[in-house]
Tab-separated table of C-alpha atoms in Angstrom:
chain	number	residue	atom	x	y	z
A	58	MET	CA	11.770	9.331	3.175
A	59	CYS	CA	13.111	7.149	0.225
A	60	SER	CA	11.662	4.986	-2.017
A	61	SER	CA	13.476	1.961	-3.700
A	62	ASP	CA	13.003	-0.476	-7.192
A	63	LEU	CA	14.808	-3.383	-8.696
A	64	SER	CA	14.941	-4.079	-12.396
A	65	LEU	CA	14.016	-7.285	-13.553
A	66	ASP	CA	17.716	-9.079	-13.171
A	67	GLY	CA	18.256	-7.710	-10.021
A	68	GLN	CA	21.464	-6.243	-11.330
A	69	THR	CA	20.399	-2.095	-10.885
A	70	VAL	CA	18.781	-0.770	-8.064
A	71	ALA	CA	17.382	2.658	-7.849
A	72	THR	CA	16.797	4.827	-4.682
A	73	ALA	CA	14.831	8.371	-4.497
A	74	SER	CA	15.146	10.842	-1.488
A	75	ARG	CA	13.506	13.944	-0.811
A	76	SER	CA	17.173	15.362	0.104
A	77	LEU	CA	19.661	13.592	-2.336
A	78	GLY	CA	23.690	13.675	-0.827
A	79	GLY	CA	21.695	16.343	1.610
A	80	ASN	CA	21.667	19.148	-0.969
A	81	GLY	CA	18.155	19.482	-0.132
A	82	TYR	CA	17.393	18.657	-3.914
A	83	PRO	CA	15.132	15.386	-4.575
A	84	GLY	CA	16.513	12.784	-6.614
A	85	VAL	CA	17.662	9.174	-7.983
A	86	LYS	CA	20.680	7.463	-7.092
A	87	LEU	CA	21.446	4.178	-9.458
A	88	TRP	CA	23.752	1.046	-8.813
A	89	ARG	CA	24.897	-1.645	-10.943
A	90	TYR	CA	26.178	-4.493	-9.391
A	91	ASP	CA	29.401	-5.385	-10.355
A	92	ALA	CA	29.840	-9.621	-10.344
A	93	SER	CA	33.454	-9.310	-10.768
A	94	SER	CA	33.944	-7.421	-7.371
A	95	GLY	CA	30.688	-8.573	-5.937
A	96	GLU	CA	29.957	-4.647	-4.934
A	97	TRP	CA	27.743	-2.606	-5.898
A	98	ASP	CA	28.709	0.813	-8.064
A	99	ASN	CA	27.104	3.321	-9.069
A	100	LYS	CA	30.625	5.692	-10.327
A	101	GLY	CA	28.825	8.920	-10.268
A	102	TRP	CA	26.876	6.865	-13.673
A	103	GLY	CA	23.809	7.307	-12.348
A	104	ILE	CA	22.476	10.193	-9.982
A	105	LEU	CA	19.883	11.703	-11.669
A	106	GLN	CA	18.105	15.141	-9.917
A	107	PRO	CA	15.508	17.642	-11.308
A	108	THR	CA	17.754	20.164	-10.489
A	109	ASP	CA	15.093	23.144	-11.433
A	110	LEU	CA	13.155	22.370	-8.232
A	111	LEU	CA	13.131	24.747	-4.922
A	112	GLN	CA	14.953	23.556	-1.984
A	113	GLY	CA	12.777	21.635	0.038
A	114	ALA	CA	9.716	21.533	-2.680
A	115	ALA	CA	9.190	18.222	-2.979
A	116	SER	CA	7.320	16.797	0.319
A	117	GLU	CA	7.566	13.214	-0.341
A	118	ILE	CA	8.457	11.074	-3.345
A	119	SER	CA	7.851	8.324	-5.581
A	120	MET	CA	10.256	6.276	-7.849
A	121	ALA	CA	9.675	3.413	-10.486
A	122	LEU	CA	12.167	1.949	-12.820
A	123	SER	CA	11.791	-0.070	-15.845
A	124	ASP	CA	12.173	-3.539	-15.564
A	125	ASP	CA	14.896	-3.029	-18.156
A	126	ALA	CA	16.248	-0.117	-16.329
A	127	HIS	CA	16.227	2.152	-19.004
A	128	VAL	CA	13.409	4.745	-17.676
A	129	VAL	CA	12.934	6.214	-14.304
A	130	PHE	CA	10.048	7.823	-13.322
A	131	LEU	CA	10.458	10.115	-9.726
A	132	GLY	CA	7.155	11.340	-9.207
A	133	LEU	CA	6.973	14.476	-6.409
A	134	GLN	CA	4.741	15.490	-4.034
A	135	GLY	CA	4.153	19.217	-3.358
A	136	VAL	CA	5.039	20.113	-6.601
A	137	SER	CA	2.858	19.464	-9.755
A	138	ARG	CA	4.751	17.725	-11.971
A	139	GLY	CA	7.099	14.725	-11.988
A	140	CYS	CA	10.361	13.969	-14.031
A	141	ILE	CA	11.624	11.106	-16.401
A	142	TRP	CA	15.159	10.000	-17.404
A	143	ARG	CA	15.253	7.911	-20.470
A	144	LEU	CA	18.921	5.567	-20.591
A	145	ASP	CA	20.905	5.693	-23.747
A	146	SER	CA	22.191	2.265	-23.956
A	147	ASN	CA	24.631	3.012	-27.031
A	148	GLN	CA	26.109	5.748	-24.978
A	149	ASP	CA	25.428	4.606	-21.044
A	150	THR	CA	24.355	7.905	-19.890
A	151	TRP	CA	20.587	9.660	-19.068
A	152	SER	CA	18.724	11.834	-21.104
A	153	THR	CA	17.495	15.467	-20.254
A	154	PRO	CA	14.699	14.814	-17.296
A	155	VAL	CA	11.046	15.093	-19.218
A	156	THR	CA	9.235	16.854	-17.229
A	157	ILE	CA	5.524	15.719	-16.756
A	158	SER	CA	3.127	18.680	-15.343
A	159	LEU	CA	0.121	18.098	-13.696
A	160	ASP	CA	-2.855	20.640	-13.206
A	161	GLN	CA	-2.105	23.090	-10.076
A	162	GLY	CA	-2.578	21.662	-7.103
A	163	GLN	CA	-2.358	17.844	-8.374
A	164	HIS	CA	0.210	16.213	-6.914
A	165	MET	CA	1.831	12.348	-7.740
A	166	ASN	CA	1.292	9.656	-4.804
A	167	ALA	CA	2.544	6.699	-6.602
A	168	VAL	CA	4.295	6.164	-10.166
A	169	HIS	CA	4.575	3.206	-12.337
A	170	THR	CA	6.227	1.912	-15.501
A	171	SER	CA	6.244	-0.861	-17.844
A	172	PHE	CA	8.269	-2.786	-18.715
A	173	THR	CA	10.260	-0.602	-21.343
A	174	GLY	CA	9.054	2.231	-19.374
A	175	ALA	CA	7.452	3.185	-23.073
A	176	VAL	CA	4.235	3.511	-20.911
A	177	VAL	CA	3.904	5.385	-17.109
A	178	ALA	CA	1.225	5.499	-14.838
A	179	ALA	CA	0.547	7.462	-11.459
A	180	CYS	CA	-2.104	7.802	-8.819
A	181	LEU	CA	-2.491	11.496	-8.440
A	182	SER	CA	-4.029	12.980	-5.050
A	183	THR	CA	-6.978	14.133	-6.758
A	184	GLY	CA	-8.167	10.263	-7.142
A	185	VAL	CA	-7.282	9.607	-10.480
A	186	VAL	CA	-5.113	6.989	-12.098
A	187	ARG	CA	-3.212	9.022	-15.302
A	188	VAL	CA	-1.374	6.854	-17.939
A	189	TRP	CA	1.243	8.440	-20.160
A	190	GLU	CA	3.112	6.760	-23.274
A	191	TRP	CA	6.246	7.540	-25.008
A	192	ASP	CA	5.545	9.249	-28.374
A	193	THR	CA	9.059	8.972	-30.268
A	194	LEU	CA	7.942	11.681	-32.794
A	195	SER	CA	7.357	14.780	-30.216
A	196	SER	CA	10.101	12.899	-27.737
A	197	GLN	CA	7.393	13.300	-24.974
A	198	TYR	CA	4.959	11.531	-22.708
A	199	VAL	CA	1.404	12.192	-23.750
A	200	PRO	CA	-1.792	11.218	-21.928
A	201	LEU	CA	-2.773	7.297	-23.118
A	202	GLY	CA	-6.693	7.926	-22.816
A	203	LYS	CA	-8.596	9.222	-20.435
A	204	ASP	CA	-8.202	9.281	-16.717
A	205	MET	CA	-9.619	6.381	-13.788
A	206	GLN	CA	-11.877	7.794	-11.249
A	207	ILE	CA	-10.514	5.859	-7.963
A	208	GLY	CA	-11.435	8.059	-5.162
A	209	ARG	CA	-9.456	10.544	-3.596
A	210	ALA	CA	-6.101	9.691	-2.209
């Protein structure tokens, strides 16, 4: 299974897979369009993997790329957490992933980001939607309001 998302300007594509590069770990690969060559290129710039996960731990994945292509949110089923990377535009490098932990037995079925990725949301396997907001003081995503009950996924 794979997932993909596109930046608002259409110049960055993110693709996610349960086994990126065949190494057994889920991850995201990012591509930028180079208008001068007419090719999609990643040059190692955009390979993001939560390497602390056990091989094969994620049964399914979902992924979202913020419209400005500065935040990637990888939701994992089979483990009770997700990972978010933030782009440092000044250095053109990705941060160490920020982990969002869930209660035991909860999984992320679908994930979404706001335009800049300052707010992210996930539909959880327990039938709720949870929203988090980036807190610049703690450099973490913190819950924004209460969960919204939508029914069992």
